[in-house]
mmCIF file of C-alpha atoms in Angstrom:
data_model
loop_
_atom_site.group_PDB
_atom_site.id
_atom_site.type_symbol
_atom_site.label_atom_id
_atom_site.label_comp_id
_atom_site.label_asym_id
_atom_site.label_seq_id
_atom_site.Cartn_x
_atom_site.Cartn_y
_atom_site.Cartn_z
ATOM 1 C CA TYR A 1 -26.690 38.676 62.518
ATOM 2 C CA VAL A 2 -28.978 38.501 65.547
ATOM 3 C CA ASP A 3 -31.942 40.195 63.882
ATOM 4 C CA GLU A 4 -31.702 37.931 60.843
ATOM 5 C CA VAL A 5 -31.530 34.778 62.991
ATOM 6 C CA LEU A 6 -34.614 35.921 64.899
ATOM 7 C CA GLU A 7 -36.375 36.489 61.588
ATOM 8 C CA GLY A 8 -35.453 32.943 60.564
ATOM 9 C CA MET A 9 -36.779 31.513 63.835
ATOM 10 C CA VAL A 10 -40.115 33.226 63.285
ATOM 11 C CA LEU A 11 -40.255 31.948 59.709
ATOM 12 C CA ALA A 12 -39.520 28.409 60.909
ATOM 13 C CA TYR A 13 -42.047 28.444 63.779
ATOM 14 C CA PRO A 14 -44.664 31.122 62.976
ATOM 15 C CA SER A 15 -47.256 29.580 65.295
ATOM 16 C CA ILE A 16 -44.927 29.878 68.299
ATOM 17 C CA TYR A 17 -42.589 32.871 67.909
ATOM 18 C CA GLY A 18 -43.263 36.534 67.259
ATOM 19 C CA ILE A 19 -40.974 39.564 67.325
ATOM 20 C CA GLY A 20 -42.276 42.523 69.293
ATOM 21 C CA GLY A 21 -41.494 45.695 71.124
ATOM 22 C CA ALA A 22 -40.098 48.998 69.927
ATOM 23 C CA THR A 23 -36.596 47.577 70.106
ATOM 24 C CA GLY A 24 -37.335 44.590 67.865
ATOM 25 C CA ARG A 25 -35.328 42.543 70.361
ATOM 26 C CA MET A 26 -38.181 40.929 72.253
ATOM 27 C CA LEU A 27 -39.186 37.459 71.120
ATOM 28 C CA HIS A 28 -42.536 36.313 72.480
ATOM 29 C CA ARG A 29 -45.235 33.704 72.246
ATOM 30 C CA VAL A 30 -47.740 34.301 69.494
ATOM 31 C CA ALA A 31 -50.535 33.425 71.913
ATOM 32 C CA SER A 32 -51.313 36.089 74.479
ATOM 33 C CA VAL A 33 -50.663 35.411 78.157
ATOM 34 C CA GLN A 34 -53.907 35.023 80.055
ATOM 35 C CA ASN A 35 -54.763 34.366 83.689
ATOM 36 C CA LYS A 36 -51.416 32.977 84.792
ATOM 37 C CA VAL A 37 -48.020 33.990 86.116
ATOM 38 C CA GLY A 38 -45.795 35.261 83.323
ATOM 39 C CA VAL A 39 -42.351 33.703 82.880
ATOM 40 C CA VAL A 40 -39.650 35.561 80.974
ATOM 41 C CA SER A 41 -35.905 35.614 80.492
ATOM 42 C CA GLY A 42 -33.231 37.376 78.512
ATOM 43 C CA GLY A 43 -29.562 37.226 77.684
ATOM 44 C CA GLY A 44 -26.878 37.441 75.094
ATOM 45 C CA PHE A 45 -27.305 35.724 71.742
ATOM 46 C CA GLY A 46 -25.141 32.898 70.437
ATOM 47 C CA HIS A 47 -26.472 30.187 72.773
ATOM 48 C CA ILE A 48 -29.617 29.062 70.915
ATOM 49 C CA PRO A 49 -31.821 27.441 72.104
ATOM 50 C CA VAL A 50 -30.815 29.415 75.240
ATOM 51 C CA PHE A 51 -32.323 31.876 75.819
ATOM 52 C CA ALA A 52 -34.926 32.806 73.224
ATOM 53 C CA GLY A 53 -35.555 29.300 71.889
ATOM 54 C CA TYR A 54 -37.352 28.248 75.054
ATOM 55 C CA ILE A 55 -40.476 30.259 74.383
ATOM 56 C CA GLY A 56 -43.727 28.371 74.124
ATOM 57 C CA GLU A 57 -46.699 27.029 76.005
ATOM 58 C CA GLY A 58 -45.436 25.574 79.286
ATOM 59 C CA PHE A 59 -42.099 27.378 78.922
ATOM 60 C CA LEU A 60 -41.164 31.066 78.632
ATOM 61 C CA ASP A 61 -43.690 33.653 77.503
ATOM 62 C CA ALA A 62 -41.146 36.170 76.232
ATOM 63 C CA CYS A 63 -37.426 36.782 76.089
ATOM 64 C CA ALA A 64 -35.180 39.820 75.713
ATOM 65 C CA VAL A 65 -32.427 39.304 73.167
ATOM 66 C CA GLY A 66 -28.963 40.866 73.275
ATOM 67 C CA ASP A 67 -26.137 40.908 70.771
ATOM 68 C CA VAL A 68 -23.835 37.896 70.596
ATOM 69 C CA PHE A 69 -22.458 37.227 74.099
ATOM 70 C CA ALA A 70 -23.778 40.612 75.291
ATOM 71 C CA SER A 71 -26.635 41.339 77.648
ATOM 72 C CA PRO A 72 -29.772 42.991 76.299
ATOM 73 C CA ASP A 73 -30.401 46.403 77.731
ATOM 74 C CA MET A 74 -33.270 47.115 80.089
ATOM 75 C CA ASN A 75 -35.788 48.081 77.391
ATOM 76 C CA PRO A 76 -36.485 44.677 75.788
ATOM 77 C CA MET A 77 -36.446 43.156 79.275
ATOM 78 C CA LEU A 78 -39.170 45.553 80.367
ATOM 79 C CA GLU A 79 -41.074 44.893 77.143
ATOM 80 C CA SER A 80 -40.901 41.159 77.884
ATOM 81 C CA ILE A 81 -42.238 41.658 81.400
ATOM 82 C CA LYS A 82 -45.107 43.794 80.144
ATOM 83 C CA PHE A 83 -45.991 41.270 77.438
ATOM 84 C CA ALA A 84 -46.075 38.418 79.961
ATOM 85 C CA ASP A 85 -48.124 40.227 82.599
ATOM 86 C CA SER A 86 -51.754 39.172 82.871
ATOM 87 C CA GLY A 87 -52.247 40.572 86.346
ATOM 88 C CA LYS A 88 -50.718 37.690 88.301
ATOM 89 C CA GLY A 89 -47.123 38.890 88.279
ATOM 90 C CA VAL A 90 -44.044 37.909 86.287
ATOM 91 C CA LEU A 91 -41.077 35.701 87.131
ATOM 92 C CA CYS A 92 -37.763 36.506 85.433
ATOM 93 C CA ILE A 93 -35.341 33.602 85.011
ATOM 94 C CA VAL A 94 -31.875 35.192 84.951
ATOM 95 C CA ALA A 95 -28.538 33.517 84.270
ATOM 96 C CA ASN A 96 -25.874 34.720 86.678
ATOM 97 C CA TYR A 97 -23.995 37.271 84.587
ATOM 98 C CA GLY A 98 -23.423 40.845 85.699
ATOM 99 C CA GLY A 99 -25.086 42.624 82.792
ATOM 100 C CA ASP A 100 -28.149 40.384 82.816
ATOM 101 C CA ARG A 101 -28.636 40.810 86.554
ATOM 102 C CA MET A 102 -28.153 44.583 86.501
ATOM 103 C CA ASN A 103 -30.512 45.155 83.590
ATOM 104 C CA PHE A 104 -33.201 42.850 84.975
ATOM 105 C CA ASP A 105 -32.932 44.665 88.315
ATOM 106 C CA MET A 106 -33.727 47.922 86.530
ATOM 107 C CA ALA A 107 -36.466 46.340 84.398
ATOM 108 C CA CYS A 108 -38.186 44.894 87.469
ATOM 109 C CA GLU A 109 -38.021 48.274 89.210
ATOM 110 C CA MET A 110 -39.565 49.967 86.182
ATOM 111 C CA ALA A 111 -42.264 47.288 86.004
ATOM 112 C CA GLU A 112 -43.164 47.914 89.639
ATOM 113 C CA MET A 113 -43.770 51.565 88.726
ATOM 114 C CA ASP A 114 -46.427 50.283 86.305
ATOM 115 C CA ASP A 115 -47.968 48.150 89.077
ATOM 116 C CA ILE A 116 -46.548 44.895 87.687
ATOM 117 C CA GLU A 117 -45.100 42.610 90.319
ATOM 118 C CA ALA A 118 -41.869 41.231 88.867
ATOM 119 C CA VAL A 119 -39.405 38.987 90.715
ATOM 120 C CA LYS A 120 -36.227 37.121 89.765
ATOM 121 C CA VAL A 121 -34.656 33.707 90.174
ATOM 122 C CA ILE A 122 -30.918 33.637 89.479
ATOM 123 C CA VAL A 123 -29.511 30.476 87.868
ATOM 124 C CA SER A 124 -25.925 29.711 88.952
ATOM 125 C CA ASP A 125 -25.195 26.048 88.245
ATOM 126 C CA ASP A 126 -21.633 25.988 86.833
ATOM 127 C CA VAL A 127 -19.544 24.251 89.493
ATOM 128 C CA ALA A 128 -16.274 25.110 87.722
ATOM 129 C CA SER A 129 -16.745 28.855 88.069
ATOM 130 C CA ALA A 130 -16.676 29.111 91.897
ATOM 131 C CA GLY A 131 -16.402 26.879 94.939
ATOM 132 C CA LYS A 132 -19.162 25.800 97.299
ATOM 133 C CA ASP A 133 -18.420 28.696 99.638
ATOM 134 C CA GLU A 134 -19.007 31.170 96.810
ATOM 135 C CA ALA A 135 -21.795 29.360 94.972
ATOM 136 C CA GLN A 136 -23.653 32.640 94.478
ATOM 137 C CA LYS A 137 -20.881 33.713 92.091
ATOM 138 C CA ARG A 138 -21.270 30.733 89.776
ATOM 139 C CA ARG A 139 -22.181 31.250 86.136
ATOM 140 C CA GLY A 140 -25.579 30.196 84.869
ATOM 141 C CA VAL A 141 -25.302 27.649 82.084
ATOM 142 C CA ALA A 142 -27.388 24.673 80.923
ATOM 143 C CA GLY A 143 -29.237 24.434 84.233
ATOM 144 C CA PHE A 144 -31.188 27.401 82.897
ATOM 145 C CA VAL A 145 -33.073 24.975 80.651
ATOM 146 C CA TYR A 146 -34.373 22.932 83.573
ATOM 147 C CA VAL A 147 -35.283 26.001 85.612
ATOM 148 C CA SER A 148 -37.200 27.522 82.696
ATOM 149 C CA LYS A 149 -39.077 24.277 82.075
ATOM 150 C CA ILE A 150 -40.015 23.917 85.740
ATOM 151 C CA ALA A 151 -41.130 27.549 86.042
ATOM 152 C CA GLY A 152 -43.117 27.466 82.808
ATOM 153 C CA ALA A 153 -44.892 24.263 83.801
ATOM 154 C CA ALA A 154 -45.708 25.593 87.261
ATOM 155 C CA ALA A 155 -47.169 28.789 85.851
ATOM 156 C CA SER A 156 -49.255 26.829 83.339
ATOM 157 C CA LYS A 157 -50.638 24.687 86.149
ATOM 158 C CA GLY A 158 -51.905 27.759 87.993
ATOM 159 C CA TYR A 159 -49.197 28.235 90.600
ATOM 160 C CA THR A 160 -49.161 31.703 92.178
ATOM 161 C CA LEU A 161 -46.170 33.992 91.675
ATOM 162 C CA SER A 162 -44.706 33.064 95.057
ATOM 163 C CA GLU A 163 -45.245 29.351 94.382
ATOM 164 C CA THR A 164 -43.750 29.563 90.891
ATOM 165 C CA THR A 165 -40.761 31.464 92.243
ATOM 166 C CA ALA A 166 -40.229 28.945 95.032
ATOM 167 C CA VAL A 167 -40.258 25.905 92.758
ATOM 168 C CA ALA A 168 -38.010 27.623 90.198
ATOM 169 C CA GLN A 169 -35.574 28.444 92.972
ATOM 170 C CA LYS A 170 -35.713 24.848 94.165
ATOM 171 C CA ALA A 171 -34.915 23.685 90.629
ATOM 172 C CA SER A 172 -32.008 26.110 90.391
ATOM 173 C CA ASP A 173 -30.629 24.968 93.750
ATOM 174 C CA SER A 174 -30.877 21.345 92.597
ATOM 175 C CA CYS A 175 -28.835 21.824 89.388
ATOM 176 C CA ARG A 176 -25.112 21.299 88.920
ATOM 177 C CA THR A 177 -23.307 21.633 85.566
ATOM 178 C CA ILE A 178 -19.781 21.262 84.244
ATOM 179 C CA GLY A 179 -18.553 21.591 80.680
ATOM 180 C CA VAL A 180 -15.541 20.719 78.560
ATOM 181 C CA ALA A 181 -14.261 22.533 75.490
ATOM 182 C CA LEU A 182 -12.085 21.315 72.622
ATOM 183 C CA SER A 183 -12.211 24.420 70.440
ATOM 184 C CA SER A 184 -13.196 28.058 70.491
ATOM 185 C CA CYS A 185 -16.133 29.666 68.756
ATOM 186 C CA ILE A 186 -15.890 32.640 66.413
ATOM 187 C CA ILE A 187 -18.144 35.618 67.115
ATOM 188 C CA PRO A 188 -19.464 36.927 63.785
ATOM 189 C CA GLN A 189 -18.587 40.542 64.567
ATOM 190 C CA SER A 190 -14.931 39.742 65.338
ATOM 191 C CA GLY A 191 -14.246 36.954 62.858
ATOM 192 C CA LYS A 192 -11.615 35.286 65.039
ATOM 193 C CA PRO A 193 -11.552 32.685 67.840
ATOM 194 C CA THR A 194 -12.346 33.990 71.304
ATOM 195 C CA PHE A 195 -9.518 31.939 72.831
ATOM 196 C CA GLU A 196 -6.714 29.616 71.755
ATOM 197 C CA ILE A 197 -6.570 25.899 72.476
ATOM 198 C CA ALA A 198 -4.356 23.313 70.779
ATOM 199 C CA ASP A 199 -5.884 20.618 68.606
ATOM 200 C CA ASP A 200 -4.822 17.935 71.098
ATOM 201 C CA GLU A 201 -6.031 19.744 74.230
ATOM 202 C CA ILE A 202 -9.227 19.794 76.247
ATOM 203 C CA GLU A 203 -10.272 22.256 78.941
ATOM 204 C CA ILE A 204 -12.428 21.157 81.866
ATOM 205 C CA GLY A 205 -14.845 23.787 83.113
ATOM 206 C CA MET A 206 -14.591 26.189 80.191
ATOM 207 C CA GLY A 207 -17.401 28.754 80.279
ATOM 208 C CA ILE A 208 -19.872 29.193 77.447
ATOM 209 C CA HIS A 209 -18.242 32.510 76.494
ATOM 210 C CA GLY A 210 -14.735 31.085 76.653
ATOM 211 C CA GLU A 211 -14.143 31.860 80.344
ATOM 212 C CA PRO A 212 -11.214 29.893 81.803
ATOM 213 C CA GLY A 213 -11.953 26.486 83.272
ATOM 214 C CA VAL A 214 -10.338 24.557 86.092
ATOM 215 C CA GLY A 215 -7.733 22.676 84.084
ATOM 216 C CA ARG A 216 -6.359 22.035 80.614
ATOM 217 C CA SER A 217 -4.817 18.744 79.533
ATOM 218 C CA LYS A 218 -4.224 16.500 76.547
ATOM 219 C CA ILE A 219 -7.370 14.963 75.076
ATOM 220 C CA SER A 220 -8.247 11.661 76.724
ATOM 221 C CA THR A 221 -10.942 9.076 76.085
ATOM 222 C CA VAL A 222 -14.627 9.867 76.469
ATOM 223 C CA ASP A 223 -14.884 7.595 79.504
ATOM 224 C CA GLN A 224 -11.938 9.254 81.245
ATOM 225 C CA THR A 225 -13.279 12.727 80.493
ATOM 226 C CA VAL A 226 -16.769 11.903 81.746
ATOM 227 C CA ASP A 227 -15.328 10.439 84.950
ATOM 228 C CA VAL A 228 -13.515 13.716 85.623
ATOM 229 C CA MET A 229 -16.681 15.714 84.935
ATOM 230 C CA LEU A 230 -18.776 13.536 87.237
ATOM 231 C CA SER A 231 -16.189 13.790 89.990
ATOM 232 C CA HIS A 232 -16.562 17.577 89.965
ATOM 233 C CA LEU A 233 -20.367 17.354 89.994
ATOM 234 C CA LEU A 234 -20.646 14.732 92.724
ATOM 235 C CA ASN A 235 -17.949 16.254 94.903
ATOM 236 C CA ASP A 236 -19.979 19.440 94.899
ATOM 237 C CA ARG A 237 -23.271 17.695 95.679
ATOM 238 C CA PRO A 238 -22.852 14.040 96.656
ATOM 239 C CA ALA A 239 -25.479 11.572 95.515
ATOM 240 C CA GLN A 240 -27.185 9.060 97.768
ATOM 241 C CA THR A 241 -28.406 5.599 96.885
ATOM 242 C CA GLY A 242 -31.933 5.884 95.556
ATOM 243 C CA ASP A 243 -31.643 9.534 94.513
ATOM 244 C CA ARG A 244 -33.680 10.299 91.417
ATOM 245 C CA MET A 245 -31.923 12.591 88.968
ATOM 246 C CA ALA A 246 -32.408 14.248 85.625
ATOM 247 C CA ILE A 247 -29.411 14.391 83.310
ATOM 248 C CA LEU A 248 -28.875 16.765 80.424
ATOM 249 C CA VAL A 249 -25.975 15.910 78.113
ATOM 250 C CA ASN A 250 -25.583 19.091 76.138
ATOM 251 C CA GLY A 251 -23.563 19.874 73.035
ATOM 252 C CA LEU A 252 -21.949 23.298 72.741
ATOM 253 C CA GLY A 253 -22.730 23.602 69.028
ATOM 254 C CA GLY A 254 -19.879 21.871 67.219
ATOM 255 C CA THR A 255 -19.935 18.349 68.667
ATOM 256 C CA PRO A 256 -21.528 15.461 66.757
ATOM 257 C CA ILE A 257 -24.570 13.936 68.426
ATOM 258 C CA GLU A 258 -22.834 10.556 68.327
ATOM 259 C CA GLU A 259 -20.236 11.811 70.790
ATOM 260 C CA LEU A 260 -22.948 13.098 73.110
ATOM 261 C CA TYR A 261 -24.440 9.600 73.202
ATOM 262 C CA LEU A 262 -21.006 8.276 74.217
ATOM 263 C CA ILE A 263 -21.006 10.749 77.101
ATOM 264 C CA LEU A 264 -24.476 9.657 78.201
ATOM 265 C CA ARG A 265 -23.491 5.984 78.051
ATOM 266 C CA ARG A 266 -20.601 6.454 80.449
ATOM 267 C CA ALA A 267 -22.404 8.902 82.739
ATOM 268 C CA LYS A 268 -25.410 6.606 83.088
ATOM 269 C CA SER A 269 -23.210 3.623 83.897
ATOM 270 C CA GLN A 270 -21.201 5.498 86.510
ATOM 271 C CA LEU A 271 -24.185 7.144 88.178
ATOM 272 C CA GLU A 272 -26.249 3.971 88.345
ATOM 273 C CA SER A 273 -23.294 2.128 89.849
ATOM 274 C CA THR A 274 -23.632 4.472 92.846
ATOM 275 C CA GLY A 275 -27.330 3.696 93.209
ATOM 276 C CA VAL A 276 -28.650 6.801 91.444
ATOM 277 C CA VAL A 277 -31.822 6.455 89.379
ATOM 278 C CA LEU A 278 -31.783 8.473 86.151
ATOM 279 C CA ALA A 279 -35.455 9.334 85.910
ATOM 280 C CA HIS A 280 -35.216 11.871 83.073
ATOM 281 C CA VAL A 281 -32.696 11.931 80.198
ATOM 282 C CA ARG A 282 -32.039 14.549 77.520
ATOM 283 C CA VAL A 283 -29.243 14.527 74.921
ATOM 284 C CA GLY A 284 -28.685 17.237 72.317
ATOM 285 C CA ASN A 285 -27.817 20.890 71.746
ATOM 286 C CA TYR A 286 -29.725 22.674 74.490
ATOM 287 C CA ALA A 287 -27.328 25.481 75.508
ATOM 288 C CA THR A 288 -24.712 26.228 72.880
ATOM 289 C CA SER A 289 -21.761 28.534 72.341
ATOM 290 C CA MET A 290 -21.910 29.237 68.612
ATOM 291 C CA GLU A 291 -19.888 26.406 67.006
ATOM 292 C CA MET A 292 -17.692 25.536 69.994
ATOM 293 C CA ALA A 293 -16.661 21.876 70.091
ATOM 294 C CA GLY A 294 -17.417 20.531 73.541
ATOM 295 C CA ALA A 295 -20.182 19.403 75.837
ATOM 296 C CA SER A 296 -21.611 19.800 79.303
ATOM 297 C CA ILE A 297 -23.340 17.552 81.798
ATOM 298 C CA THR A 298 -26.114 18.903 84.012
ATOM 299 C CA LEU A 299 -27.549 16.916 86.901
ATOM 300 C CA MET A 300 -30.720 17.946 88.715
ATOM 301 C CA GLN A 301 -31.770 16.104 91.825
ATOM 302 C CA LEU A 302 -35.496 15.461 91.684
ATOM 303 C CA ASP A 303 -38.351 15.281 94.125
ATOM 304 C CA ASP A 304 -41.939 14.444 93.205
ATOM 305 C CA GLU A 305 -42.846 18.047 92.400
ATOM 306 C CA LEU A 306 -39.828 18.727 90.201
ATOM 307 C CA GLU A 307 -40.233 15.451 88.352
ATOM 308 C CA THR A 308 -43.924 16.102 87.666
ATOM 309 C CA LEU A 309 -43.244 19.590 86.322
ATOM 310 C CA LEU A 310 -40.284 18.408 84.253
ATOM 311 C CA ASN A 311 -42.541 15.846 82.555
ATOM 312 C CA ALA A 312 -45.460 18.248 82.060
ATOM 313 C CA ASP A 313 -46.608 18.845 78.497
ATOM 314 C CA CYS A 314 -45.322 21.893 76.652
ATOM 315 C CA VAL A 315 -45.137 23.258 73.126
ATOM 316 C CA CYS A 316 -41.579 24.297 72.282
ATOM 317 C CA PRO A 317 -39.494 23.493 69.193
ATOM 318 C CA PHE A 318 -36.438 22.650 71.285
ATOM 319 C CA TRP A 319 -37.978 20.372 73.920
ATOM 320 C CA GLU A 320 -39.586 16.999 73.291
ATOM 321 C CA ASN A 321 -42.363 15.969 75.656
#
């Protein structure tokens, strides 16, 4: 399944994507990386565009690809680092899952043995997966998209490795995400739902692999659901009048775009009523979970640097300039 999807991605975008490495599980830019910091990632499949879709000029240079909902091993990660290295070091954007972190730790150590400086930024933006006092344990979800965009733009603008790492970390620290699920997905290898949820139920905080959320209830209106989601986000990081924010309303793969626009409508109204300025808006399927019905909201608090990098030009099939 994974190999055939990758083949289809290359066929659809031959000027952007190439498959490389001995493993055949390293997707990379067609253009070589020259005279800049490399930016790479990697993770389990089933979340397209996350992770591998975000390769392109001004985004990731390469990405290690695992099986569905399973971390890649160290080898394609190391291949990605080597592909992206042009002598200025490589930044690895890593979602906060045990296998991804462990394997990138090993890949970075192996890269150092080849005199490649490789460092990591861990994305952990899911407020439903741990409290403020254990924020380092939070899962990495759609905030990964923002962090990858910021890091890729910084590297393209000539930031050093330490500067690129610092701004990517700032982006990660500025992101908060919460999701809701109305149905499970079906992993191709298993052929059955990963969890059970009734047709008239919704789960707040469900993870993108079906991890338990913070509460399950009967389905309510869009407005009521969005209000609950925003309460979790703003309780975790309160907003101040005049704050400039980016918002990403993300579909999990099985939700009509019309419903995502309903979510944006309510979120925008509620946030602006508190004095927040929504300076950057994205709506669509940016971090999916196969065909799961549901959505997430990501907020990123902006400063001038983050906003400039977020708006920087890029060439990526899954991100409109």
